[in-house]
Coordinates of N, CA, C and O in Angstrom, one line a residue:
M1 N 76.7 8.3 191.1 CA 76.7 6.9 190.0 C 77.7 6.8 188.6 O 77.3 7.3 188.0
E2 N 79.0 6.3 188.6 CA 79.4 5.7 187.7 C 78.8 4.3 187.3 O 79.4 3.2 188.1
N3 N 79.1 4.2 186.4 CA 78.6 2.9 184.9 C 80.2 2.9 184.5 O 79.9 3.3 183.8
L4 N 80.7 1.6 184.5 CA 82.1 1.1 183.9 C 81.6 -0.5 183.4 O 80.9 -1.5 183.7
R5 N 81.9 -0.6 182.3 CA 81.8 -1.6 181.2 C 83.1 -2.3 180.4 O 83.9 -1.8 180.1
F6 N 83.8 -3.8 181.3 CA 84.5 -4.7 181.0 C 83.9 -5.3 180.0 O 83.5 -6.4 180.4
E7 N 84.9 -5.9 178.4 CA 84.8 -6.6 177.8 C 85.6 -7.7 177.4 O 86.3 -6.5 176.6
L8 N 85.8 -8.6 178.4 CA 87.2 -9.0 178.1 C 87.6 -10.9 177.4 O 86.6 -11.5 178.0
P9 N 88.5 -10.4 177.0 CA 88.6 -12.0 176.1 C 89.1 -12.8 177.7 O 89.7 -12.5 178.7
A10 N 88.4 -13.9 177.6 CA 88.5 -15.1 178.8 C 89.1 -16.5 178.1 O 88.8 -16.6 177.4
P11 N 90.4 -17.0 178.5 CA 91.4 -17.9 177.5 C 90.1 -19.0 178.6 O 90.4 -20.7 177.4
R12 N 89.5 -19.4 179.2 CA 88.9 -20.4 179.8 C 87.2 -20.1 180.4 O 87.4 -19.2 181.1
A13 N 86.7 -20.8 179.5 CA 85.6 -20.9 179.8 C 84.9 -21.5 181.3 O 85.8 -22.2 181.9
A14 N 83.9 -20.9 182.5 CA 83.8 -21.3 183.5 C 82.7 -22.6 183.1 O 81.8 -23.2 182.4
S15 N 82.8 -23.6 184.5 CA 82.6 -24.9 184.6 C 80.9 -24.4 185.0 O 81.1 -23.4 185.8
G16 N 80.8 -25.7 185.6 CA 79.2 -26.1 185.9 C 78.2 -25.6 184.8 O 78.2 -25.3 184.0
T17 N 76.7 -25.5 185.5 CA 75.6 -25.9 184.5 C 75.0 -24.8 185.6 O 73.9 -24.4 184.6
K18 N 74.6 -24.0 186.5 CA 73.7 -23.3 187.0 C 73.8 -21.7 185.9 O 74.7 -21.0 186.0
D19 N 73.0 -21.6 186.2 CA 72.6 -20.2 185.1 C 73.0 -19.2 185.4 O 72.9 -18.3 185.2
S20 N 72.7 -18.7 187.0 CA 73.1 -17.3 187.3 C 73.3 -18.4 189.3 O 73.3 -18.8 190.2
A21 N 74.4 -17.0 190.0 CA 74.3 -16.9 191.1 C 74.8 -15.3 191.3 O 74.6 -14.7 190.6
I22 N 74.7 -15.4 193.0 CA 74.7 -14.0 193.8 C 75.8 -14.0 194.5 O 75.1 -15.0 195.4
V23 N 76.3 -13.1 195.8 CA 77.0 -13.1 196.6 C 77.3 -12.3 196.9 O 77.2 -10.6 196.4
G24 N 77.4 -11.5 198.1 CA 77.8 -10.0 198.5 C 76.3 -9.4 199.2 O 75.3 -9.5 198.6
V25 N 77.3 -8.3 199.4 CA 75.2 -7.7 200.4 C 76.3 -5.9 199.6 O 76.9 -5.7 200.9
V26 N 75.5 -5.3 198.9 CA 75.9 -3.8 198.7 C 76.4 -3.2 199.8 O 76.5 -2.1 200.5
A27 N 74.9 -3.2 200.5 CA 74.4 -2.0 201.7 C 75.0 -2.3 203.1 O 75.1 -1.3 203.9
S28 N 76.0 -3.2 202.9 CA 77.1 -3.4 204.4 C 78.5 -3.3 203.7 O 79.5 -3.0 204.8
G29 N 78.7 -1.8 203.1 CA 79.6 -1.1 202.6 C 80.7 -2.2 201.7 O 82.3 -1.4 202.1
N30 N 80.1 -3.1 201.3 CA 80.9 -4.8 200.8 C 80.8 -4.1 198.9 O 80.2 -2.8 198.6
L31 N 79.7 -4.9 198.1 CA 79.6 -5.4 197.2 C 78.8 -6.7 196.8 O 78.6 -7.3 197.6
E32 N 77.3 -6.6 195.5 CA 77.0 -7.6 195.1 C 77.2 -8.0 194.2 O 77.3 -7.0 193.3
I33 N 77.8 -9.3 193.6 CA 77.7 -9.5 192.4 C 76.7 -10.8 191.8 O 76.8 -11.4 192.7
L34 N 76.1 -10.5 190.4 CA 75.0 -11.5 190.1 C 76.3 -11.6 188.7 O 77.0 -11.1 188.1
L35 N 76.5 -13.4 189.2 CA 76.7 -13.8 187.6 C 75.9 -14.6 187.3 O 74.7 -15.1 187.5
E36 N 75.9 -14.1 185.6 CA 74.6 -14.8 184.4 C 75.7 -15.4 183.5 O 76.7 -14.8 183.3
R37 N 75.5 -16.8 182.9 CA 76.1 -17.4 181.7 C 75.5 -16.8 180.4 O 74.2 -15.9 180.0
T38 N 76.4 -16.7 179.8 CA 75.9 -15.9 178.2 C 76.3 -17.5 177.4 O 77.0 -18.2 177.4
D39 N 76.1 -16.7 175.8 CA 76.8 -17.7 175.0 C 78.1 -17.4 173.7 O 78.1 -17.8 173.5
T40 N 78.7 -16.9 174.2 CA 80.5 -16.6 174.7 C 81.1 -16.8 175.2 O 81.9 -16.4 176.5
P41 N 81.5 -18.3 174.8 CA 82.8 -18.7 175.8 C 83.5 -18.5 175.8 O 84.8 -18.8 176.9
D42 N 84.2 -17.6 175.0 CA 85.8 -17.0 175.2 C 86.0 -15.3 175.8 O 87.0 -14.6 175.5
R43 N 84.5 -15.3 176.1 CA 84.3 -13.7 176.6 C 83.7 -13.5 178.4 O 82.9 -14.0 178.1
C44 N 84.7 -12.6 178.7 CA 84.2 -12.4 179.8 C 82.9 -10.5 180.0 O 84.2 -9.8 179.7
V45 N 82.0 -10.3 179.9 CA 81.5 -8.9 180.3 C 81.3 -8.6 182.0 O 81.1 -9.4 182.5
I46 N 82.1 -7.8 182.2 CA 81.9 -7.2 183.8 C 81.6 -6.0 184.1 O 81.4 -4.6 183.4
D47 N 80.1 -6.1 183.9 CA 79.4 -4.2 184.1 C 79.2 -3.7 185.7 O 79.3 -4.5 186.5
I48 N 79.4 -2.7 186.3 CA 80.2 -2.1 187.3 C 79.3 -1.1 188.0 O 78.7 -0.2 186.4
A49 N 78.5 -0.6 188.5 CA 77.5 1.0 189.3 C 78.7 1.4 190.5 O 78.2 -0.1 191.4
T50 N 79.1 2.6 190.6 CA 80.1 2.6 191.5 C 79.6 4.3 192.2 O 79.3 4.8 191.2
A51 N 79.6 4.3 193.3 CA 79.8 5.7 194.0 C 80.7 6.0 194.1 O 81.0 7.6 193.3
A52 N 82.0 5.6 193.7 CA 83.4 6.0 193.8 C 83.6 6.5 192.5 O 84.1 5.8 191.6
H53 N 83.7 7.7 192.0 CA 84.0 8.5 190.8 C 85.5 8.4 190.9 O 85.9 8.5 191.4
G54 N 86.0 8.1 189.6 CA 87.5 8.7 189.4 C 88.7 7.2 189.3 O 89.5 7.2 189.3
F55 N 87.8 5.9 189.6 CA 88.9 4.6 189.7 C 88.8 3.7 188.3 O 88.9 2.3 188.8
D56 N 88.2 4.2 187.8 CA 88.0 3.1 186.4 C 90.1 3.0 186.1 O 89.7 1.7 185.3
A57 N 91.2 3.3 186.2 CA 91.9 2.4 185.9 C 92.3 1.2 186.6 O 93.1 0.3 187.0
L58 N 91.7 1.5 188.6 CA 91.6 0.8 189.2 C 90.9 -0.4 188.7 O 91.7 -1.9 189.5
W59 N 89.2 -0.1 188.6 CA 88.9 -0.9 188.1 C 89.3 -1.9 187.2 O 88.7 -3.5 187.0
S60 N 89.6 -1.2 186.2 CA 90.1 -2.1 185.1 C 91.3 -3.2 185.4 O 91.3 -4.2 184.6
A61 N 91.9 -2.8 186.4 CA 93.0 -4.0 186.3 C 92.9 -4.4 187.3 O 92.6 -5.9 187.2
V62 N 91.7 -4.7 188.4 CA 91.5 -5.8 189.0 C 90.8 -7.3 188.6 O 90.8 -7.9 188.2
T63 N 89.7 -6.3 186.9 CA 88.6 -7.0 186.7 C 89.9 -8.2 185.6 O 89.8 -9.2 185.3
A64 N 91.2 -7.1 185.2 CA 91.9 -7.9 183.6 C 92.6 -9.3 184.4 O 93.0 -10.3 184.1
D65 N 92.9 -8.8 185.9 CA 93.9 -9.7 186.5 C 92.7 -11.4 186.9 O 93.4 -12.1 186.3
F66 N 91.5 -10.3 187.2 CA 90.7 -11.8 187.4 C 90.5 -12.2 186.5 O 90.6 -14.1 186.8
V67 N 89.8 -12.2 185.3 CA 89.2 -12.8 184.3 C 90.7 -13.7 184.0 O 90.9 -14.8 182.9
E68 N 92.1 -12.9 183.9 CA 93.2 -13.6 183.3 C 93.9 -14.6 184.3 O 93.8 -15.9 184.0
R69 N 93.3 -14.9 186.0 CA 93.8 -16.2 186.1 C 92.5 -16.9 186.5 O 92.5 -18.3 186.9
V70 N 91.6 -16.7 186.3 CA 90.1 -17.6 186.7 C 89.5 -17.8 185.1 O 89.0 -16.7 185.1
A71 N 88.9 -19.3 185.4 CA 88.2 -19.1 184.5 C 86.4 -18.2 184.0 O 85.6 -19.5 185.3
T72 N 87.0 -17.6 183.7 CA 85.2 -16.8 183.8 C 85.0 -16.6 182.2 O 83.6 -16.0 181.8
G73 N 84.9 -17.4 181.3 CA 84.8 -17.3 179.6 C 82.8 -17.6 179.8 O 82.5 -18.4 180.7
G74 N 82.1 -17.0 178.7 CA 80.7 -17.0 179.5 C 80.4 -16.4 180.6 O 79.5 -17.5 180.0
L75 N 80.9 -15.4 180.4 CA 79.7 -15.0 182.6 C 79.9 -13.3 181.7 O 80.6 -12.9 181.1
R76 N 78.6 -13.4 182.3 CA 78.4 -11.3 182.5 C 78.0 -11.5 183.7 O 77.1 -11.8 184.7
I77 N 79.5 -10.7 184.3 CA 79.1 -10.0 185.5 C 79.0 -8.9 186.0 O 79.0 -7.9 185.5
T78 N 77.5 -8.9 186.9 CA 77.2 -7.2 187.7 C 77.2 -7.2 188.7 O 77.0 -7.8 189.6
I79 N 78.2 -5.8 188.5 CA 78.4 -5.8 190.7 C 77.7 -4.3 190.9 O 78.3 -3.2 190.2
N80 N 77.5 -4.8 191.8 CA 76.7 -3.2 192.8 C 78.1 -3.1 194.1 O 77.2 -3.5 194.6
D81 N 78.4 -2.1 193.8 CA 79.2 -1.5 194.5 C 79.0 -0.6 196.1 O 79.1 0.4 195.1
G82 N 79.3 -0.8 196.9 CA 79.1 -0.2 197.6 C 80.5 0.5 198.8 O 80.6 1.0 199.5
G83 N 82.0 0.0 197.6 CA 83.2 1.2 197.9 C 83.7 0.2 198.6 O 84.9 0.3 199.4
A84 N 83.3 -1.4 198.3 CA 83.8 -2.2 198.7 C 86.2 -1.8 197.9 O 86.4 -1.1 196.7
R85 N 86.8 -2.3 199.0 CA 88.2 -2.8 198.3 C 88.7 -3.5 197.8 O 87.9 -4.5 197.1
P86 N 89.8 -3.2 196.8 CA 90.1 -4.2 195.5 C 90.4 -5.7 196.3 O 89.5 -6.8 195.4
D87 N 90.7 -5.9 197.0 CA 90.8 -7.0 197.5 C 89.5 -7.9 198.3 O 89.2 -8.9 197.5
T88 N 88.7 -7.2 198.4 CA 87.2 -7.4 198.3 C 86.9 -7.9 197.6 O 86.4 -9.1 197.1
V89 N 86.5 -7.1 196.9 CA 86.3 -7.1 195.1 C 86.8 -8.2 194.3 O 86.2 -8.9 194.3
S90 N 88.2 -8.7 194.7 CA 88.8 -10.3 193.9 C 88.6 -11.4 195.1 O 88.0 -12.2 194.1
L91 N 88.3 -10.9 196.0 CA 87.8 -12.5 197.1 C 86.3 -12.9 196.6 O 85.8 -13.4 196.4
R92 N 85.2 -11.6 196.0 CA 83.9 -11.7 196.1 C 83.7 -12.2 194.9 O 82.7 -13.1 194.5
L93 N 84.5 -12.1 194.0 CA 84.1 -11.9 192.7 C 85.1 -13.6 192.7 O 84.3 -14.1 191.8
A94 N 86.3 -13.9 192.7 CA 86.2 -15.6 193.1 C 85.0 -16.6 194.0 O 85.0 -17.8 193.4
Q95 N 84.7 -16.3 195.0 CA 83.2 -16.8 195.7 C 82.2 -16.3 194.5 O 81.3 -17.7 194.3
G96 N 81.9 -15.6 193.8 CA 80.7 -15.9 193.2 C 81.6 -16.8 191.8 O 80.3 -17.8 191.5
V97 N 82.1 -17.1 191.0 CA 82.5 -18.0 189.7 C 82.8 -19.3 190.9 O 82.0 -20.1 189.8
R98 N 83.0 -19.6 192.1 CA 83.1 -20.6 193.0 C 81.7 -21.0 193.1 O 81.0 -22.3 193.1
T99 N 81.0 -20.3 193.2 CA 79.3 -20.4 193.9 C 78.5 -21.0 191.7 O 77.5 -22.3 192.1
I100 N 78.8 -20.1 190.9 CA 77.7 -20.4 189.8 C 78.7 -22.1 189.5 O 78.3 -22.8 188.5
E101 N 79.8 -21.9 189.5 CA 80.0 -23.7 189.5 C 79.7 -24.8 190.0 O 79.8 -26.2 189.5
E102 N 79.3 -24.7 190.8 CA 78.9 -25.9 191.9 C 77.3 -26.3 191.6 O 76.5 -25.5 190.5
P103 N 77.0 -28.0 191.5 CA 75.7 -28.6 190.7 C 74.8 -28.0 190.8 O 74.3 -27.3 192.1
Q104 N 73.6 -27.4 190.0 CA 72.6 -27.0 190.4 C 71.6 -27.6 191.5 O 71.8 -29.0 190.9
A105 N 71.3 -27.2 192.6 CA 70.1 -27.8 193.2 C 69.0 -28.2 192.8 O 68.5 -27.3 191.9

């Protein structure tokens, strides 16, 4: 298992009031993403646990692109990867941010 951490400047804070959200299912060959709010609205921290070694540069590119495009400030994102492709990672990240921005139930 390889563990990666990216701490990225986030120009826009995520909206909404939910404390956390989870999307995906790691056992399906996909990935699971947990999003939690933090006290740093200008930063996004992404922790990744993956069984696929040697893809640091790819993860760095995918996460940096996502944080630049989507309001992720004030979020800590934990990814448990089950071998997902980059397009699936981006899709699940977008789903996670949209879920945490939904009104608190």
